[in-house]
Amino acid sequence: MARWRRANRSRVSGIGYRLMAVVLIVVALGNPTQALARAQTATDAGASRSTESATLTFAPDLPELPDLAPDLFLANFGEEIDAAIRELRLVLAYEPERVDIRIVARSETGAAAAFDPATGTIVVDGPVLTGRTIVDAVNQLRGAIATQFVFGVSNGNLAPLFVAGIAAYAQRPLTPVISRHAANLQNANSQGALMSWADLNRSAANQTITSDVADASFYAVTAWLIDHYQLAGYQQFLREMGKTADWRVAIERAYGAPAAEVERRWREDVPRWTTNGWKTNIIAGFDLDPARTLLERGNYAAAKASLERSQRLFTELGDDEQLQVVTALLAQTELGLQAEALMAQTEAALKQHNYERAADLIGQAEAQYARMPPDQRPEAVLIDYRTRADAGLEAIRRLENANRLANSWTEFPQARNDALAAGRAFAELGDSTRLAASEQTLAQIDERVRRLVYLLGGLAFLSFVWLLLWRRHGANIGTIWPEPVRSIPDAGRGD
């Protein structure tokens, strides 16, 4: 037993010494998380990681930054990279075996992410990319992946204008950025300063002379081609570019009209596009989460617009499975829109003090919302509208009852109570017309009561006067009745 105790104490002491050593090492290194990240970066530098569709290779000279640790980089961007590859494969009709991405300490171009045609890989400037927001970084990766894919489809023949355009269009649309493109393009169009497609190609080829108008045009041209000629037309254009280095020839073959004619159509449609067409990005239709969020918030009109874009995308791609998902979500938006319309009609009926119609409409709205998820039902508003409609109907009933009983001398207390209750309800509902009717009924009842009081008072007064007169003139005077007439003796008879 003593030996077991000594052995046990020795074992515990050994564990304690080891724990103390670890603690001292961590303290010496500083922040434990940073220390682990530095250790991992140092260990994994030059290593590679794989996603479902891509291989990520990390250069050995990467700086020891936590965000550049391979596992953390993979956690931040792995799923987004796979999503971009999956979506752009379908949109651009291109099937690469795998996408190779190299994360380097410094890229030659200085871009956060760019496709390198010489090596056929995507080069990521690690410090630059991780220094941006996640949204911006993901968009840079999506743009580079799109560039690689269109280069693959077109055999590297795609003109710079269209390369820049698809690189911008493939990104998750950021409303401030795209709306700024629309504004710049609108100003250029109104001033007659739209660039020709030939000039745009030269501008895109020489990135040092690009401008706000050029950047806006890159995006707008690609967006218009996809929207106007659908994905099938754009895919055909890319395939034709694979057969010729002349983008004008490819456009005529794909769209059945000379390039100058197609460009003219685009110019003519610029006013419409800069007004509301810029809001449509069909690639964004892959992401159904924004529509679901709008549905949860009860913003059915915006959800419908988003889902209609997805519906068009999956219809053009022939993706029946996703199309069924979108159709189900659209059905929810239709229910919500119908319910909202009923609620708006109910509110209008209440403002017009049409309580019977309001009660009917709120019943229909309640039936619609019963078919929707509970978190999408505006319970407080439903209760408020139902309460107001029922209060109005009850007030009308009580006013009618007051008018019916008003002429009854025995029922006037009930009539007065009903008229008073109806008036209070109409006052709370802001129904001035019926409030005036209630006041009139109440005044009529009170007038009848006053007449009754006056009548009874008059009768009482007359009775009182009569009583006084009676008491004064007759109450203390005895009644003297005449003596009875005695019989008269017979005159013909003597004593």
CSV table of C-alpha atoms in Angstrom, one decimal:
chain,number,residue,atom,x,y,z
A,1,MET,CA,0.0,0.0,0.0
A,2,ALA,CA,2.8,2.4,0.9
A,3,ARG,CA,4.6,1.5,-2.4
A,4,TRP,CA,1.3,2.2,-4.3
A,5,ARG,CA,1.0,5.6,-2.7
A,6,ARG,CA,4.6,6.5,-3.5
A,7,ALA,CA,4.1,5.4,-7.1
A,8,ASN,CA,0.8,7.3,-7.4
A,9,ARG,CA,2.4,10.5,-6.0
A,10,SER,CA,5.3,10.1,-8.4
A,11,ARG,CA,2.9,9.7,-11.3
A,12,VAL,CA,0.9,12.8,-10.3
A,13,SER,CA,4.0,14.8,-9.8
A,14,GLY,CA,5.2,13.8,-13.3
A,15,ILE,CA,2.0,14.9,-14.9
A,16,GLY,CA,2.1,18.2,-12.9
A,17,TYR,CA,5.6,18.9,-14.1
A,18,ARG,CA,4.6,18.3,-17.7
A,19,LEU,CA,1.6,20.6,-17.4
A,20,MET,CA,3.7,23.3,-15.8
A,21,ALA,CA,6.2,23.0,-18.7
A,22,VAL,CA,3.4,23.4,-21.3
A,23,VAL,CA,2.0,26.5,-19.4
A,24,LEU,CA,5.5,28.1,-19.3
A,25,ILE,CA,5.9,27.5,-23.0
A,26,VAL,CA,2.6,29.1,-23.8
A,27,VAL,CA,3.3,32.0,-21.6
A,28,ALA,CA,6.6,32.5,-23.2
A,29,LEU,CA,5.1,32.5,-26.7
A,30,GLY,CA,2.5,35.0,-25.7
A,31,ASN,CA,-1.2,34.7,-26.8
A,32,PRO,CA,-2.0,31.0,-27.0
A,33,THR,CA,-4.2,31.3,-30.1
A,34,GLN,CA,-1.6,33.3,-32.0
A,35,ALA,CA,1.1,30.9,-30.9
A,36,LEU,CA,-0.8,27.9,-32.2
A,37,ALA,CA,-1.6,29.8,-35.4
A,38,ARG,CA,2.1,30.5,-35.9
A,39,ALA,CA,3.1,27.0,-35.1
A,40,GLN,CA,0.5,25.7,-37.6
A,41,THR,CA,1.6,28.2,-40.3
A,42,ALA,CA,5.2,27.3,-39.8
A,43,THR,CA,4.4,23.6,-39.9
A,44,ASP,CA,2.0,23.7,-43.0
A,45,ALA,CA,3.9,26.3,-45.1
A,46,GLY,CA,4.3,24.7,-48.5
A,47,ALA,CA,1.5,22.3,-47.8
A,48,SER,CA,-1.8,21.9,-49.8
A,49,ARG,CA,-5.4,21.5,-49.0
A,50,SER,CA,-8.3,20.1,-51.1
A,51,THR,CA,-11.9,21.0,-51.4
A,52,GLU,CA,-14.5,19.1,-53.4
A,53,SER,CA,-13.4,20.8,-56.7
A,54,ALA,CA,-10.2,22.6,-56.0
A,55,THR,CA,-6.6,22.1,-54.8
A,56,LEU,CA,-5.1,24.9,-52.7
A,57,THR,CA,-1.3,25.1,-52.5
A,58,PHE,CA,0.4,27.4,-50.0
A,59,ALA,CA,3.8,28.9,-50.8
A,60,PRO,CA,6.5,28.1,-48.3
A,61,ASP,CA,7.4,31.8,-47.9
A,62,LEU,CA,4.0,32.9,-46.7
A,63,PRO,CA,4.1,35.3,-43.7
A,64,GLU,CA,3.1,33.8,-40.4
A,65,LEU,CA,-0.4,35.3,-40.3
A,66,PRO,CA,-3.3,33.4,-38.6
A,67,ASP,CA,-5.6,33.9,-41.6
A,68,LEU,CA,-3.0,32.3,-43.9
A,69,ALA,CA,-2.8,29.1,-41.9
A,70,PRO,CA,-4.0,26.5,-44.4
A,71,ASP,CA,-6.8,25.1,-42.2
A,72,LEU,CA,-8.2,28.5,-41.3
A,73,PHE,CA,-7.9,29.7,-44.9
A,74,LEU,CA,-9.8,26.5,-46.0
A,75,ALA,CA,-12.5,27.1,-43.4
A,76,ASN,CA,-13.0,30.7,-44.5
A,77,PHE,CA,-13.0,30.1,-48.3
A,78,GLY,CA,-13.3,26.4,-49.0
A,79,GLU,CA,-17.1,26.3,-49.3
A,80,GLU,CA,-17.3,29.5,-51.2
A,81,ILE,CA,-14.7,28.3,-53.7
A,82,ASP,CA,-16.7,25.1,-54.3
A,83,ALA,CA,-20.0,27.0,-54.7
A,84,ALA,CA,-18.4,29.4,-57.3
A,85,ILE,CA,-17.0,26.4,-59.3
A,86,ARG,CA,-20.3,24.6,-59.1
A,87,GLU,CA,-22.3,27.6,-60.2
A,88,LEU,CA,-20.0,28.8,-63.0
A,89,ARG,CA,-19.6,25.3,-64.4
A,90,LEU,CA,-23.4,25.4,-65.1
A,91,VAL,CA,-23.6,29.0,-66.2
A,92,LEU,CA,-20.6,28.9,-68.6
A,93,ALA,CA,-21.0,25.3,-69.6
A,94,TYR,CA,-17.4,24.4,-68.8
A,95,GLU,CA,-16.2,21.3,-67.0
A,96,PRO,CA,-12.6,21.6,-65.7
A,97,GLU,CA,-11.2,18.5,-63.9
A,98,ARG,CA,-10.0,20.5,-60.9
A,99,VAL,CA,-9.2,24.1,-60.2
A,100,ASP,CA,-5.7,24.8,-58.9
A,101,ILE,CA,-5.2,27.8,-56.6
A,102,ARG,CA,-1.8,28.9,-55.4
A,103,ILE,CA,-1.6,31.2,-52.3
A,104,VAL,CA,1.6,33.2,-52.6
A,105,ALA,CA,3.3,35.8,-50.4
A,106,ARG,CA,3.1,38.4,-53.2
A,107,SER,CA,1.6,38.2,-56.7
A,108,GLU,CA,3.2,39.8,-59.7
A,109,THR,CA,0.0,41.6,-60.7
A,110,GLY,CA,-0.8,42.8,-57.2
A,111,ALA,CA,-4.4,41.6,-57.6
A,112,ALA,CA,-6.0,39.8,-54.7
A,113,ALA,CA,-6.8,36.9,-57.0
A,114,ALA,CA,-6.3,36.5,-60.7
A,115,PHE,CA,-6.1,33.7,-63.3
A,116,ASP,CA,-2.7,33.1,-64.8
A,117,PRO,CA,-3.1,31.7,-68.3
A,118,ALA,CA,0.6,30.8,-68.5
A,119,THR,CA,0.3,28.2,-65.7
A,120,GLY,CA,-3.5,27.6,-65.9
A,121,THR,CA,-3.8,28.3,-62.2
A,122,ILE,CA,-5.4,31.0,-60.0
A,123,VAL,CA,-2.9,33.0,-58.1
A,124,VAL,CA,-3.9,34.5,-54.8
A,125,ASP,CA,-2.0,37.2,-53.1
A,126,GLY,CA,-2.4,35.9,-49.5
A,127,PRO,CA,-1.8,39.0,-47.5
A,128,VAL,CA,-3.9,41.2,-49.9
A,129,LEU,CA,-6.8,38.8,-50.0
A,130,THR,CA,-7.0,38.1,-46.3
A,131,GLY,CA,-6.7,41.9,-45.6
A,132,ARG,CA,-10.1,42.4,-47.3
A,133,THR,CA,-13.5,41.7,-46.0
A,134,ILE,CA,-14.8,38.1,-46.5
A,135,VAL,CA,-17.4,39.3,-49.0
A,136,ASP,CA,-14.9,41.2,-51.1
A,137,ALA,CA,-12.3,38.4,-50.8
A,138,VAL,CA,-14.9,35.8,-52.0
A,139,ASN,CA,-15.8,38.1,-54.9
A,140,GLN,CA,-12.2,38.3,-56.0
A,141,LEU,CA,-12.0,34.5,-56.0
A,142,ARG,CA,-15.2,34.2,-57.9
A,143,GLY,CA,-14.0,36.7,-60.5
A,144,ALA,CA,-10.7,34.8,-61.0
A,145,ILE,CA,-12.6,31.5,-61.3
A,146,ALA,CA,-14.9,32.9,-63.9
A,147,THR,CA,-11.9,34.3,-65.9
A,148,GLN,CA,-10.3,30.8,-65.9
A,149,PHE,CA,-13.6,29.2,-67.1
A,150,VAL,CA,-14.2,31.6,-70.0
A,151,PHE,CA,-10.6,31.3,-71.1
A,152,GLY,CA,-11.1,27.5,-71.1
A,153,VAL,CA,-14.4,27.7,-73.2
A,154,SER,CA,-13.0,30.3,-75.6
A,155,ASN,CA,-9.5,28.7,-76.0
A,156,GLY,CA,-8.1,32.0,-74.7
A,157,ASN,CA,-9.7,34.0,-77.5
A,158,LEU,CA,-12.2,36.0,-75.5
A,159,ALA,CA,-11.8,39.7,-75.9
A,160,PRO,CA,-10.7,41.7,-72.9
A,161,LEU,CA,-14.1,43.5,-72.6
A,162,PHE,CA,-16.0,40.3,-72.1
A,163,VAL,CA,-13.3,38.8,-69.8
A,164,ALA,CA,-13.6,41.9,-67.5
A,165,GLY,CA,-17.4,41.8,-67.8
A,166,ILE,CA,-17.9,38.1,-66.8
A,167,ALA,CA,-15.3,38.5,-64.0
A,168,ALA,CA,-17.5,41.3,-62.6
A,169,TYR,CA,-20.8,39.7,-63.3
A,170,ALA,CA,-19.9,36.4,-61.7
A,171,GLN,CA,-19.4,38.1,-58.3
A,172,ARG,CA,-22.1,38.2,-55.7
A,173,PRO,CA,-23.8,41.5,-56.6
A,174,LEU,CA,-23.3,44.2,-54.1
A,175,THR,CA,-26.0,46.8,-54.5
A,176,PRO,CA,-23.9,49.9,-53.8
A,177,VAL,CA,-21.3,48.8,-56.4
A,178,ILE,CA,-23.8,47.9,-59.1
A,179,SER,CA,-26.0,51.0,-58.5
A,180,ARG,CA,-22.9,53.1,-58.8
A,181,HIS,CA,-22.2,51.4,-62.2
A,182,ALA,CA,-25.7,52.2,-63.3
A,183,ALA,CA,-25.4,55.9,-62.2
A,184,ASN,CA,-22.0,56.3,-64.0
A,185,LEU,CA,-23.4,54.7,-67.2
A,186,GLN,CA,-26.5,56.8,-67.0
A,187,ASN,CA,-24.5,60.0,-66.7
A,188,ALA,CA,-22.2,59.0,-69.6
A,189,ASN,CA,-25.2,58.2,-71.8
A,190,SER,CA,-26.9,61.5,-71.0
A,191,GLN,CA,-23.7,63.3,-72.0
A,192,GLY,CA,-23.1,61.3,-75.1
A,193,ALA,CA,-20.0,59.8,-73.6
A,194,LEU,CA,-20.7,56.1,-73.9
A,195,MET,CA,-17.6,54.2,-75.1
A,196,SER,CA,-17.7,52.0,-78.1
A,197,TRP,CA,-17.2,48.2,-77.7
A,198,ALA,CA,-13.9,48.5,-79.6
A,199,ASP,CA,-12.7,51.2,-77.2
A,200,LEU,CA,-13.9,49.2,-74.2
A,201,ASN,CA,-11.8,46.3,-75.5
A,202,ARG,CA,-8.7,48.5,-75.7
A,203,SER,CA,-9.4,49.9,-72.3
A,204,ALA,CA,-9.8,46.5,-70.7
A,205,ALA,CA,-6.6,45.3,-72.4
A,206,ASN,CA,-4.7,48.2,-70.9
A,207,GLN,CA,-5.9,48.3,-67.3
A,208,THR,CA,-3.9,51.5,-66.6
A,209,ILE,CA,-6.4,53.6,-68.6
A,210,THR,CA,-9.7,52.1,-67.3
A,211,SER,CA,-12.3,54.6,-65.9
A,212,ASP,CA,-15.5,54.5,-64.0
A,213,VAL,CA,-17.5,54.5,-67.2
A,214,ALA,CA,-15.4,51.7,-68.6
A,215,ASP,CA,-15.8,49.6,-65.4
A,216,ALA,CA,-19.5,50.2,-65.5
A,217,SER,CA,-19.7,49.3,-69.2
A,218,PHE,CA,-17.8,46.0,-68.7
A,219,TYR,CA,-20.4,44.8,-66.2
A,220,ALA,CA,-23.4,46.3,-68.1
A,221,VAL,CA,-22.5,44.7,-71.5
A,222,THR,CA,-22.2,41.2,-70.1
A,223,ALA,CA,-25.3,41.7,-67.9
A,224,TRP,CA,-27.3,42.9,-70.9
A,225,LEU,CA,-26.1,40.0,-73.2
A,226,ILE,CA,-27.1,37.4,-70.6
A,227,ASP,CA,-30.4,39.1,-69.8
A,228,HIS,CA,-31.3,39.8,-73.4
A,229,TYR,CA,-30.1,36.6,-75.1
A,230,GLN,CA,-30.4,34.3,-72.1
A,231,LEU,CA,-27.7,31.9,-70.9
A,232,ALA,CA,-27.9,29.7,-74.0
A,233,GLY,CA,-27.0,32.6,-76.2
A,234,TYR,CA,-24.1,33.7,-74.0
A,235,GLN,CA,-22.8,30.1,-73.9
A,236,GLN,CA,-23.0,29.9,-77.7
A,237,PHE,CA,-21.0,33.2,-77.9
A,238,LEU,CA,-18.2,31.7,-75.8
A,239,ARG,CA,-18.1,28.6,-77.9
A,240,GLU,CA,-17.9,30.7,-81.1
A,241,MET,CA,-15.0,32.6,-79.5
A,242,GLY,CA,-13.3,29.3,-79.2
A,243,LYS,CA,-13.3,29.1,-83.0
A,244,THR,CA,-12.2,32.6,-83.9
A,245,ALA,CA,-10.1,35.4,-82.4
A,246,ASP,CA,-12.5,38.0,-83.8
A,247,TRP,CA,-15.1,38.9,-81.2
A,248,ARG,CA,-17.3,40.6,-84.0
A,249,VAL,CA,-17.5,37.3,-85.9
A,250,ALA,CA,-18.3,35.4,-82.8
A,251,ILE,CA,-21.2,37.8,-81.9
A,252,GLU,CA,-22.7,37.6,-85.3
A,253,ARG,CA,-22.6,33.8,-85.3
A,254,ALA,CA,-24.0,33.5,-81.8
A,255,TYR,CA,-26.7,36.2,-81.9
A,256,GLY,CA,-27.6,36.2,-85.6
A,257,ALA,CA,-26.8,39.9,-86.1
A,258,PRO,CA,-23.7,42.0,-86.9
A,259,ALA,CA,-21.8,43.1,-83.9
A,260,ALA,CA,-22.5,46.7,-84.8
A,261,GLU,CA,-26.3,46.0,-84.7
A,262,VAL,CA,-26.0,44.1,-81.3
A,263,GLU,CA,-24.0,47.1,-79.9
A,264,ARG,CA,-26.7,49.5,-81.2
A,265,ARG,CA,-29.4,47.5,-79.4
A,266,TRP,CA,-27.4,47.6,-76.2
A,267,ARG,CA,-27.0,51.4,-76.5
A,268,GLU,CA,-30.7,51.8,-77.1
A,269,ASP,CA,-31.5,49.7,-73.9
A,270,VAL,CA,-29.0,51.6,-71.7
A,271,PRO,CA,-31.7,54.0,-70.3
A,272,ARG,CA,-33.9,51.0,-69.2
A,273,TRP,CA,-30.9,49.1,-67.8
A,274,THR,CA,-29.7,52.0,-65.8
A,275,THR,CA,-33.2,52.6,-64.4
A,276,ASN,CA,-34.0,49.1,-63.1
A,277,GLY,CA,-32.3,46.5,-65.3
A,278,TRP,CA,-29.1,46.7,-63.3
A,279,LYS,CA,-31.0,45.0,-60.4
A,280,THR,CA,-31.1,41.7,-62.3
A,281,ASN,CA,-28.1,39.3,-61.9
A,282,ILE,CA,-29.1,35.9,-62.9
A,283,ILE,CA,-26.1,34.2,-61.4
A,284,ALA,CA,-27.2,35.5,-58.0
A,285,GLY,CA,-30.3,33.3,-58.4
A,286,PHE,CA,-28.3,30.3,-57.2
A,287,ASP,CA,-28.3,31.7,-53.7
A,288,LEU,CA,-31.8,31.2,-52.2
A,289,ASP,CA,-30.9,32.3,-48.7
A,290,PRO,CA,-31.7,36.0,-49.3
A,291,ALA,CA,-35.2,35.1,-50.6
A,292,ARG,CA,-35.7,32.9,-47.5
A,293,THR,CA,-34.6,35.7,-45.2
A,294,LEU,CA,-37.0,38.1,-47.0
A,295,LEU,CA,-39.8,35.6,-46.6
A,296,GLU,CA,-39.1,35.2,-42.8
A,297,ARG,CA,-39.3,39.0,-42.5
A,298,GLY,CA,-42.6,39.1,-44.4
A,299,ASN,CA,-41.1,41.1,-47.3
A,300,TYR,CA,-43.0,39.1,-49.9
A,301,ALA,CA,-42.7,41.5,-52.8
A,302,ALA,CA,-38.9,41.5,-52.6
A,303,ALA,CA,-38.8,37.8,-52.0
A,304,LYS,CA,-40.9,37.2,-55.1
A,305,ALA,CA,-38.6,39.3,-57.2
A,306,SER,CA,-35.5,37.4,-56.0
A,307,LEU,CA,-37.2,34.0,-56.5
A,308,GLU,CA,-38.4,34.9,-60.0
A,309,ARG,CA,-34.7,35.5,-60.9
A,310,SER,CA,-33.9,32.0,-59.5
A,311,GLN,CA,-36.8,30.5,-61.3
A,312,ARG,CA,-35.5,31.9,-64.6
A,313,LEU,CA,-32.0,30.7,-63.9
A,314,PHE,CA,-33.0,27.1,-63.0
A,315,THR,CA,-35.4,27.0,-65.9
A,316,GLU,CA,-32.7,28.0,-68.4
A,317,LEU,CA,-30.3,25.4,-66.8
A,318,GLY,CA,-33.0,22.7,-66.8
A,319,ASP,CA,-32.5,22.1,-63.1
A,320,ASP,CA,-35.8,20.5,-62.2
A,321,GLU,CA,-34.8,19.7,-58.6
A,322,GLN,CA,-34.0,23.3,-57.7
A,323,LEU,CA,-36.9,24.5,-59.7
A,324,GLN,CA,-39.2,22.6,-57.4
A,325,VAL,CA,-37.6,24.2,-54.4
A,326,VAL,CA,-38.1,27.7,-55.9
A,327,THR,CA,-41.7,26.9,-56.9
A,328,ALA,CA,-42.5,25.9,-53.3
A,329,LEU,CA,-41.0,29.2,-52.0
A,330,LEU,CA,-42.9,31.2,-54.7
A,331,ALA,CA,-46.1,29.6,-53.5
A,332,GLN,CA,-45.3,30.9,-50.0
A,333,THR,CA,-44.7,34.4,-51.4
A,334,GLU,CA,-48.1,34.3,-53.2
A,335,LEU,CA,-49.8,33.4,-50.0
A,336,GLY,CA,-48.1,36.2,-48.2
A,337,LEU,CA,-48.9,38.7,-50.9
A,338,GLN,CA,-52.5,37.7,-50.9
A,339,ALA,CA,-52.6,37.9,-47.1
A,340,GLU,CA,-51.0,41.4,-47.3
A,341,ALA,CA,-53.5,42.5,-49.9
A,342,LEU,CA,-56.3,41.3,-47.6
A,343,MET,CA,-54.8,43.2,-44.7
A,344,ALA,CA,-54.5,46.3,-46.7
A,345,GLN,CA,-58.2,46.0,-47.8
A,346,THR,CA,-59.1,45.4,-44.1
A,347,GLU,CA,-57.3,48.5,-43.0
A,348,ALA,CA,-59.1,50.5,-45.8
A,349,ALA,CA,-62.5,49.1,-44.7
A,350,LEU,CA,-61.8,50.1,-41.1
A,351,LYS,CA,-60.8,53.6,-42.1
A,352,GLN,CA,-64.1,53.8,-44.0
A,353,HIS,CA,-65.9,52.4,-40.9
A,354,ASN,CA,-67.2,49.5,-43.0
A,355,TYR,CA,-67.1,47.0,-40.1
A,356,GLU,CA,-69.0,44.2,-41.8
A,357,ARG,CA,-66.6,44.2,-44.8
A,358,ALA,CA,-63.6,44.5,-42.5
A,359,ALA,CA,-64.8,41.5,-40.5
A,360,ASP,CA,-65.1,39.5,-43.6
A,361,LEU,CA,-61.7,40.5,-45.0
A,362,ILE,CA,-59.9,39.8,-41.7
A,363,GLY,CA,-61.5,36.4,-41.6
A,364,GLN,CA,-60.0,35.7,-45.1
A,365,ALA,CA,-56.6,37.1,-44.0
A,366,GLU,CA,-56.6,34.8,-40.9
A,367,ALA,CA,-57.3,31.8,-43.1
A,368,GLN,CA,-54.4,32.8,-45.4
A,369,TYR,CA,-52.0,33.3,-42.6
A,370,ALA,CA,-53.0,29.9,-41.0
A,371,ARG,CA,-51.4,28.3,-44.1
A,372,MET,CA,-48.1,30.0,-43.5
A,373,PRO,CA,-45.4,29.5,-40.9
A,374,PRO,CA,-46.3,31.0,-37.5
A,375,ASP,CA,-43.3,33.4,-37.5
A,376,GLN,CA,-44.7,35.1,-40.6
A,377,ARG,CA,-48.1,35.9,-39.0
A,378,PRO,CA,-48.6,39.5,-37.8
A,379,GLU,CA,-50.5,38.3,-34.7
A,380,ALA,CA,-50.7,41.7,-33.1
A,381,VAL,CA,-52.1,43.4,-36.2
A,382,LEU,CA,-54.6,40.5,-36.8
A,383,ILE,CA,-55.8,40.9,-33.2
A,384,ASP,CA,-56.1,44.7,-33.5
A,385,TYR,CA,-58.0,44.5,-36.8
A,386,ARG,CA,-60.3,41.8,-35.5
A,387,THR,CA,-61.0,43.7,-32.3
A,388,ARG,CA,-61.8,46.9,-34.1
A,389,ALA,CA,-64.1,45.2,-36.6
A,390,ASP,CA,-66.0,43.3,-33.9
A,391,ALA,CA,-66.2,46.5,-31.7
A,392,GLY,CA,-67.7,48.3,-34.7
A,393,LEU,CA,-70.3,45.6,-35.4
A,394,GLU,CA,-71.2,45.4,-31.7
A,395,ALA,CA,-71.6,49.2,-31.5
A,396,ILE,CA,-73.9,49.2,-34.5
A,397,ARG,CA,-76.0,46.4,-32.9
A,398,ARG,CA,-76.3,48.3,-29.6
A,399,LEU,CA,-77.2,51.6,-31.4
A,400,GLU,CA,-80.0,49.8,-33.4
A,401,ASN,CA,-81.2,48.3,-30.1
A,402,ALA,CA,-81.3,51.7,-28.5
A,403,ASN,CA,-83.3,53.1,-31.3
A,404,ARG,CA,-85.7,50.2,-31.1
A,405,LEU,CA,-86.3,50.6,-27.3
A,406,ALA,CA,-86.2,54.4,-27.2
A,407,ASN,CA,-90.1,54.7,-27.5
A,408,SER,CA,-90.7,52.2,-24.7
A,409,TRP,CA,-91.4,53.9,-21.3
A,410,THR,CA,-90.4,50.8,-19.5
A,411,GLU,CA,-87.2,50.0,-21.5
A,412,PHE,CA,-85.6,53.4,-21.8
A,413,PRO,CA,-82.8,52.6,-19.2
A,414,GLN,CA,-81.6,49.8,-21.4
A,415,ALA,CA,-82.0,52.0,-24.5
A,416,ARG,CA,-79.9,54.7,-22.9
A,417,ASN,CA,-77.1,52.3,-21.8
A,418,ASP,CA,-76.9,50.9,-25.3
A,419,ALA,CA,-76.8,54.3,-26.9
A,420,LEU,CA,-74.1,55.5,-24.5
A,421,ALA,CA,-72.0,52.3,-25.0
A,422,ALA,CA,-72.3,52.6,-28.8
A,423,GLY,CA,-71.2,56.3,-28.7
A,424,ARG,CA,-68.1,55.4,-26.7
A,425,ALA,CA,-67.2,52.7,-29.1
A,426,PHE,CA,-67.7,54.9,-32.2
A,427,ALA,CA,-65.6,57.6,-30.5
A,428,GLU,CA,-62.7,55.2,-29.9
A,429,LEU,CA,-63.0,54.0,-33.6
A,430,GLY,CA,-63.0,57.5,-34.9
A,431,ASP,CA,-66.4,57.0,-36.5
A,432,SER,CA,-67.7,60.5,-36.3
A,433,THR,CA,-70.9,59.8,-38.4
A,434,ARG,CA,-72.1,57.0,-36.1
A,435,LEU,CA,-71.0,58.9,-33.1
A,436,ALA,CA,-73.3,61.8,-34.1
A,437,ALA,CA,-76.1,59.2,-34.6
A,438,SER,CA,-75.5,57.8,-31.1
A,439,GLU,CA,-75.5,61.3,-29.6
A,440,GLN,CA,-78.8,62.0,-31.4
A,441,THR,CA,-80.4,58.8,-30.1
A,442,LEU,CA,-79.1,59.6,-26.6
A,443,ALA,CA,-80.5,63.1,-26.8
A,444,GLN,CA,-83.9,61.8,-28.0
A,445,ILE,CA,-84.1,59.3,-25.1
A,446,ASP,CA,-83.1,62.0,-22.6
A,447,GLU,CA,-85.7,64.3,-24.1
A,448,ARG,CA,-88.4,61.7,-23.6
A,449,VAL,CA,-87.3,61.1,-20.1
A,450,ARG,CA,-87.4,64.9,-19.4
A,451,ARG,CA,-91.0,65.0,-20.8
A,452,LEU,CA,-92.0,62.1,-18.6
A,453,VAL,CA,-90.4,63.9,-15.6
A,454,TYR,CA,-92.2,67.1,-16.5
A,455,LEU,CA,-95.5,65.3,-17.0
A,456,LEU,CA,-95.2,63.4,-13.8
A,457,GLY,CA,-94.1,66.6,-12.1
A,458,GLY,CA,-97.1,68.5,-13.5
A,459,LEU,CA,-99.5,65.8,-12.4
A,460,ALA,CA,-97.9,65.8,-9.0
A,461,PHE,CA,-98.3,69.6,-8.8
A,462,LEU,CA,-101.9,69.5,-9.9
A,463,SER,CA,-102.6,66.8,-7.3
A,464,PHE,CA,-100.9,68.9,-4.7
A,465,VAL,CA,-103.0,72.0,-5.6
A,466,TRP,CA,-106.2,70.0,-5.7
A,467,LEU,CA,-105.3,68.5,-2.3
A,468,LEU,CA,-104.7,71.9,-0.9
A,469,LEU,CA,-107.9,73.3,-2.3
A,470,TRP,CA,-109.8,70.3,-1.0
A,471,ARG,CA,-108.3,70.6,2.4
A,472,ARG,CA,-108.9,74.3,2.5
A,473,HIS,CA,-112.5,74.3,1.4
A,474,GLY,CA,-113.9,71.1,2.4
A,475,ALA,CA,-111.9,69.0,4.6
A,476,ASN,CA,-112.9,70.9,7.9
A,477,ILE,CA,-116.6,71.6,7.0
A,478,GLY,CA,-119.1,69.1,8.1
A,479,THR,CA,-121.7,68.0,5.7
A,480,ILE,CA,-125.2,69.2,6.8
A,481,TRP,CA,-127.9,67.1,5.4
A,482,PRO,CA,-131.5,68.4,5.4
A,483,GLU,CA,-134.0,67.2,8.0
A,484,PRO,CA,-136.5,64.6,6.9
A,485,VAL,CA,-139.9,66.1,5.9
A,486,ARG,CA,-142.5,65.3,8.4
A,487,SER,CA,-145.9,64.0,7.3
A,488,ILE,CA,-148.7,66.6,6.8
A,489,PRO,CA,-152.1,66.0,8.6
A,490,ASP,CA,-155.1,65.2,6.5
A,491,ALA,CA,-157.0,68.5,6.0
A,492,GLY,CA,-160.5,67.0,5.8
A,493,ARG,CA,-160.3,65.4,9.1
A,494,GLY,CA,-161.1,67.2,12.3
A,495,ASP,CA,-160.2,66.7,15.8
